[in-house]
Short mmCIF file of N, CA and C in Angstrom, two decimals:
data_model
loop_
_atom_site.label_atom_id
_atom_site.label_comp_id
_atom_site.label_asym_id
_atom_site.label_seq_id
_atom_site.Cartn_x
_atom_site.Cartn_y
_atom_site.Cartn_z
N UNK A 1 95.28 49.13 116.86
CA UNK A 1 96.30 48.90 117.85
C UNK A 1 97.15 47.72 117.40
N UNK A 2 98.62 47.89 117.64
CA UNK A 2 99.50 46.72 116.92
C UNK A 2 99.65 45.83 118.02
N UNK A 3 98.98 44.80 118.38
CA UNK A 3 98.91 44.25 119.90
C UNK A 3 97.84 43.35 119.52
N UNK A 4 97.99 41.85 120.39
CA UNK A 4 96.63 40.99 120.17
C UNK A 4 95.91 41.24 121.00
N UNK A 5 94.89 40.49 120.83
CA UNK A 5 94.04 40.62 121.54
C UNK A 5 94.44 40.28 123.31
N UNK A 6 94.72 38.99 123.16
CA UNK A 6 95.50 39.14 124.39
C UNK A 6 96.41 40.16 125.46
N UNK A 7 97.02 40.91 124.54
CA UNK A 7 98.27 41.52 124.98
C UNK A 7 97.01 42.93 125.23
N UNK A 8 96.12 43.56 124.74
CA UNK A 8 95.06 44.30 124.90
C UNK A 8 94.85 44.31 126.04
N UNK A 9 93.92 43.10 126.24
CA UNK A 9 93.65 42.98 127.70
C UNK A 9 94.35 43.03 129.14
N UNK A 10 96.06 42.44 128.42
CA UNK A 10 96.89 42.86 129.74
C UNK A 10 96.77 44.06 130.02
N UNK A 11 96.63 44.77 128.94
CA UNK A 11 97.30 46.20 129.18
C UNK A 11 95.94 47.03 129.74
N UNK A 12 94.74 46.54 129.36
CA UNK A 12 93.36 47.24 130.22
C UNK A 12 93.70 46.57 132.01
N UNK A 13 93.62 45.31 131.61
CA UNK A 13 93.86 45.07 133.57
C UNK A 13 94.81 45.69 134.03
N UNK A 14 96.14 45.58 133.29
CA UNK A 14 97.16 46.37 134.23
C UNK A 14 96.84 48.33 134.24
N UNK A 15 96.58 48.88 133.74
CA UNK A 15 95.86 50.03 133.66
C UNK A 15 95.27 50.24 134.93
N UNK A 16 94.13 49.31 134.85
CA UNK A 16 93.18 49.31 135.85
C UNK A 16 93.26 48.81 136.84
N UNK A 17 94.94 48.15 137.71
CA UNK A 17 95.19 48.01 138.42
C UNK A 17 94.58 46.16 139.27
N UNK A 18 94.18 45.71 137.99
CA UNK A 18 93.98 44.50 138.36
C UNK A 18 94.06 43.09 138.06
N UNK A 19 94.51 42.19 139.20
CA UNK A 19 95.28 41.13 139.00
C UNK A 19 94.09 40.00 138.41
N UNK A 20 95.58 39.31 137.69
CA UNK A 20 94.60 38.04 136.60
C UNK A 20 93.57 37.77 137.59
N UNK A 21 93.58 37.13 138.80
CA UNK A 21 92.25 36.63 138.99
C UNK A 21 91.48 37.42 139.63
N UNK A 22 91.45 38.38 140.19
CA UNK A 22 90.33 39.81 139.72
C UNK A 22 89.72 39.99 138.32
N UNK A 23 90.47 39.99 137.28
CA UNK A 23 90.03 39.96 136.15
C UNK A 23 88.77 38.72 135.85
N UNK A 24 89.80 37.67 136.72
CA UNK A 24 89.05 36.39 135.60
C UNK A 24 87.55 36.25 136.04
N UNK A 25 87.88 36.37 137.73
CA UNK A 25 86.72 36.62 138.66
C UNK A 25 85.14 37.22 137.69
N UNK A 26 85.50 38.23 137.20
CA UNK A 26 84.59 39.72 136.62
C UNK A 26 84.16 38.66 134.92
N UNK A 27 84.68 38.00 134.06
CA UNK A 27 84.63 37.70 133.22
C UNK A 27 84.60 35.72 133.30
N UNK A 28 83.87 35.30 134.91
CA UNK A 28 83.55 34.06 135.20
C UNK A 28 84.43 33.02 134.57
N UNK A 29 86.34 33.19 133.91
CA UNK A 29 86.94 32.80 133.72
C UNK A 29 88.07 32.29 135.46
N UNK A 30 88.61 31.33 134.95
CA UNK A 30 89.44 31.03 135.61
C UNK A 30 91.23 31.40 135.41
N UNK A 31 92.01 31.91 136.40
CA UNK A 31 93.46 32.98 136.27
C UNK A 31 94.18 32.02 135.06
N UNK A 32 94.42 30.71 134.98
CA UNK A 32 94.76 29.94 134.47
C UNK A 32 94.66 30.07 132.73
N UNK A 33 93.54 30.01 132.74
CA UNK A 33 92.97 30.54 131.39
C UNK A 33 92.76 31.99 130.36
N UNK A 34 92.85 32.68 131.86
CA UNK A 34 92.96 34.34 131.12
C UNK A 34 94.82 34.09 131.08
N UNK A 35 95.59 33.91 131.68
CA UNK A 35 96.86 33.65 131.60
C UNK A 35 97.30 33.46 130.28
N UNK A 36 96.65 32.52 129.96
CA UNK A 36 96.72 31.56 128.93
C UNK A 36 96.54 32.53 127.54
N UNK A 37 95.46 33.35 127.40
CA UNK A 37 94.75 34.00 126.34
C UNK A 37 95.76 35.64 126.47
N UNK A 38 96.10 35.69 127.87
CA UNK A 38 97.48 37.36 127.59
C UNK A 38 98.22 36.67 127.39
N UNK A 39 98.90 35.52 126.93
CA UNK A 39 100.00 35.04 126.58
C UNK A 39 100.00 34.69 124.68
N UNK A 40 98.60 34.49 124.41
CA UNK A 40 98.58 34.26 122.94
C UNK A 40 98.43 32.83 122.82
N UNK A 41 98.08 32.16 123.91
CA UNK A 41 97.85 30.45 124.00
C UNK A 41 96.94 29.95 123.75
N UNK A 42 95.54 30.97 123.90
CA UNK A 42 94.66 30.72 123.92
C UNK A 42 93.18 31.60 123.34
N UNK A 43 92.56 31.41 122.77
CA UNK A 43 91.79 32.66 122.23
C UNK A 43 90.37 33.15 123.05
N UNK A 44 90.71 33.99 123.03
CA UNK A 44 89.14 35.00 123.99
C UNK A 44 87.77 34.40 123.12
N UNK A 45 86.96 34.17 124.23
CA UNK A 45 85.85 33.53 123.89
C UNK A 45 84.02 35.01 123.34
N UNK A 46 84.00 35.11 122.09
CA UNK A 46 83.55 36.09 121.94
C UNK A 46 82.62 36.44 122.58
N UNK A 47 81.72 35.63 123.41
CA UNK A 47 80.89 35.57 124.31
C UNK A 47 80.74 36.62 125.42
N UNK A 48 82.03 36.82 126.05
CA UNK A 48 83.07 37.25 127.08
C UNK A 48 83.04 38.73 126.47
N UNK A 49 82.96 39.25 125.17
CA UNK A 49 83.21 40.77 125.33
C UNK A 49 82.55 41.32 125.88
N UNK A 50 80.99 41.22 125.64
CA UNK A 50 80.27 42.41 126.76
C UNK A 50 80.68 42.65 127.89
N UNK A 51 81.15 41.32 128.79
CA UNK A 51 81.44 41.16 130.28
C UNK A 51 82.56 42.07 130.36
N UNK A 52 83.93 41.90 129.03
CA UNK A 52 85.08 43.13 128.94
C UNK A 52 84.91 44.67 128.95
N UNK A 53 84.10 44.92 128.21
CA UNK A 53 83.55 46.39 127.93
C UNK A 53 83.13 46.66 129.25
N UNK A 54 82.06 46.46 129.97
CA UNK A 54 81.77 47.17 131.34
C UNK A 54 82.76 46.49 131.95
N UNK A 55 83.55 45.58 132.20
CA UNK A 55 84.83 46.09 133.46
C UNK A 55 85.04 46.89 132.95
N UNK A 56 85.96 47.58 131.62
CA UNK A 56 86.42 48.66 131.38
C UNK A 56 85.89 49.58 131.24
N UNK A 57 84.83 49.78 131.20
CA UNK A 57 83.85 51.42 130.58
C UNK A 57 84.25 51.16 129.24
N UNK A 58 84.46 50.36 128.21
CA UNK A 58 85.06 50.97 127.28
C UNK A 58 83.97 50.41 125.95
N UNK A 59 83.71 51.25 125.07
CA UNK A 59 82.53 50.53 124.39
C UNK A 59 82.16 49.39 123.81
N UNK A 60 81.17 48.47 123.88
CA UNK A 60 81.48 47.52 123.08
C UNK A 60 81.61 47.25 121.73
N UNK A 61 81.23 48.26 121.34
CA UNK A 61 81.70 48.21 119.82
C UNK A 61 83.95 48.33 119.66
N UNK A 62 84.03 49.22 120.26
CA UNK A 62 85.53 49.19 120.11
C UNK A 62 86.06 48.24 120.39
N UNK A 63 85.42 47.41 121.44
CA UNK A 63 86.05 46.18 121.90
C UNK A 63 86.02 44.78 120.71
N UNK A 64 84.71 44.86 120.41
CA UNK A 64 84.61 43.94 119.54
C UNK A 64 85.47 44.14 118.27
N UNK A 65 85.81 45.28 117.70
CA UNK A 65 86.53 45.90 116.84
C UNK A 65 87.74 45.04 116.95
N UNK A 66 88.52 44.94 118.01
CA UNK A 66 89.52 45.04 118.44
C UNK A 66 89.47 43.35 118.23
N UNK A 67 88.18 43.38 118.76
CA UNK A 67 88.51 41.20 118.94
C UNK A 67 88.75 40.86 117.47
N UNK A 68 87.90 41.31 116.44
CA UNK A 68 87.74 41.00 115.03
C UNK A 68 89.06 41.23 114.41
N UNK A 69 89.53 42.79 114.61
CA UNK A 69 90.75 42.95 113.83
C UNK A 69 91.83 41.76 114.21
N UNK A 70 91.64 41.03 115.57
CA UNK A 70 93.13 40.26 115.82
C UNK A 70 92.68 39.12 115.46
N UNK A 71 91.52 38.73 115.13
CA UNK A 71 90.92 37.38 114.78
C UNK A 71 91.25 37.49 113.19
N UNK A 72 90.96 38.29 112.79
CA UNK A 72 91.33 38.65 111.10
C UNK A 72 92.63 38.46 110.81
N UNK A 73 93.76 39.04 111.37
CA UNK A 73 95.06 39.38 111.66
C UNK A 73 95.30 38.03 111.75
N UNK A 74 95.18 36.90 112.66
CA UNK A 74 95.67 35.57 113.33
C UNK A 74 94.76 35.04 112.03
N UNK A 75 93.94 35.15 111.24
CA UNK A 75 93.88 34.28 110.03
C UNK A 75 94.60 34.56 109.17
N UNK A 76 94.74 35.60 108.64
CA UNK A 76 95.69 36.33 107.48
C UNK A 76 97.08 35.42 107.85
N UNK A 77 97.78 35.73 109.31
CA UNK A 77 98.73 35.14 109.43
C UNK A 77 99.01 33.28 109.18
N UNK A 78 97.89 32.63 109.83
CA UNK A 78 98.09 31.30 109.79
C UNK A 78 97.60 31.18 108.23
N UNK A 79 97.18 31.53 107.21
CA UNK A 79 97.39 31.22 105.96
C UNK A 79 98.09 31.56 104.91
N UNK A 80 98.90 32.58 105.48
CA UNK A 80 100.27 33.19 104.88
C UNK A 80 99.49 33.68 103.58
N UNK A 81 98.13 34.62 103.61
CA UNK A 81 97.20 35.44 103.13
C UNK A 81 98.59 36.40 101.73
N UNK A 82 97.91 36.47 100.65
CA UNK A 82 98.94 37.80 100.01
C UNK A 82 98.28 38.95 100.15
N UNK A 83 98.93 39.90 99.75
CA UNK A 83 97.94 41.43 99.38
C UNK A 83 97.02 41.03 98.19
N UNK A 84 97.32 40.37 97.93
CA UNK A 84 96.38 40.19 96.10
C UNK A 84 95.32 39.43 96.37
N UNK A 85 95.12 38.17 97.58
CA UNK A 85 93.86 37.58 97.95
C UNK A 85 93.58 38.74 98.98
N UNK A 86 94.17 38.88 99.83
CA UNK A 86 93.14 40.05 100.64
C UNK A 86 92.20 41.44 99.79
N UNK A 87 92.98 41.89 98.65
CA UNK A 87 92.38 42.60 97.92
C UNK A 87 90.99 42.06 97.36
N UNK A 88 91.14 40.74 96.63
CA UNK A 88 90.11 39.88 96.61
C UNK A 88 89.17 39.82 97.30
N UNK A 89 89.42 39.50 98.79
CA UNK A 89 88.47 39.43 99.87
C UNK A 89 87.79 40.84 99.77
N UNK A 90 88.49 41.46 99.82
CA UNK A 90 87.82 43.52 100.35
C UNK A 90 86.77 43.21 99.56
N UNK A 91 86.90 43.10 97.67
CA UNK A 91 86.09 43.19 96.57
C UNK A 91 84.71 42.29 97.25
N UNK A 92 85.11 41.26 97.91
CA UNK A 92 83.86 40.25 97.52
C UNK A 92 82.73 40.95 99.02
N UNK A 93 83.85 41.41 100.14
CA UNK A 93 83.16 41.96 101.34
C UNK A 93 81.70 43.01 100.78
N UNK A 94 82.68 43.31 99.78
CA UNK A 94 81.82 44.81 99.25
C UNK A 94 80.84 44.17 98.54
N UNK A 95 81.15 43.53 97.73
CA UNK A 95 79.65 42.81 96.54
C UNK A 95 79.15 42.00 97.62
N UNK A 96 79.14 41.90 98.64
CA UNK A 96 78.16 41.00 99.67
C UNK A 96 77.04 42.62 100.29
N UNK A 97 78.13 43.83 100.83
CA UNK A 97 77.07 44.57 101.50
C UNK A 97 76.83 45.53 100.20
N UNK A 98 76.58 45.30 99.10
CA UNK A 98 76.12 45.90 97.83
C UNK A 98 74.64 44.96 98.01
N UNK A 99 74.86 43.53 97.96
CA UNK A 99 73.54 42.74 97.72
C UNK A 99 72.79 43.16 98.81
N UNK A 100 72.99 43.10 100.12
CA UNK A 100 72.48 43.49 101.17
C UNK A 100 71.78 44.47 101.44
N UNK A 101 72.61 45.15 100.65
CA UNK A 101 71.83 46.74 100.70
C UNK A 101 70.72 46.67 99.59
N UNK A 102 70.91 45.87 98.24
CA UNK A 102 69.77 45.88 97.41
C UNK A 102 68.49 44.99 98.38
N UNK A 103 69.03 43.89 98.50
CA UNK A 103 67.89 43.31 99.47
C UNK A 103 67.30 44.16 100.39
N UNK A 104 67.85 44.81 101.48
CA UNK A 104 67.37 45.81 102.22
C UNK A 104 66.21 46.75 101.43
N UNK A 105 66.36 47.86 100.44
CA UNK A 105 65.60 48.01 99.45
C UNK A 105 64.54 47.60 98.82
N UNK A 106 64.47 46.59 98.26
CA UNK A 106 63.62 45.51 98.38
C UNK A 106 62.70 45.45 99.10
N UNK A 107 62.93 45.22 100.27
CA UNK A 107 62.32 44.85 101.65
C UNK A 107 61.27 45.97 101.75
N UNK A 108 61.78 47.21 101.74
CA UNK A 108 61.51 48.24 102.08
C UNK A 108 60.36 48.86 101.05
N UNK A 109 60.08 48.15 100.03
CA UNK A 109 59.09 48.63 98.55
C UNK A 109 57.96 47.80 98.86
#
């Protein structure tokens, strides 16, 4: 989804027909602060997704998906990231769950 994380969540509460502090109420935040985080001021506390997923029905894996990709996204951006280090990164992601998986293996003998 081309949308932050923030802007996500407006769009599940407004969906679902409910106001910031209904929301914040459900996710033991204060209107002030969820305000703050649909505006891009402030960042969602990862803690807080499970509590997101059941207001919404929506799984927590997708949700968390969603938190990661804009957390990824908002780093890439604040380090003005190239395609040629992110390519980098992919490579090293992979030789990390290559070792992992040998370790796993391992484990398993």
């Amino acid at each position: 989804m081309k949308t932050t994380f923030g802007e996500y969540i407006r769009l599940l509460r407004t969906e679902k027909g409910l106001t910031l502090t209904q929301l914040a109420a459900k996710l033991d935040l204060d209107s002030a602060n969820l305000s703050k985080i649909e505006n891009n001021k402030r960042d969602f506390d990862e803690k807080r997704l499970s509590k997101l997923s059941k207001t919404f029905g929506i799984s927590l894996k997708e949700i968390r998906e969603e938190f990661l990709t804009d957390q990824l996204g908002k780093k890439i951006y604040e380090t003005n990231c190239t395609k040629e280090l992110l390519k980098v990164a992919e490579e090293k992601a992979e030789y990390r769950r290559t070792i992992n998986k040998n370790l796993q293996i391992e484990k398993a003998i």
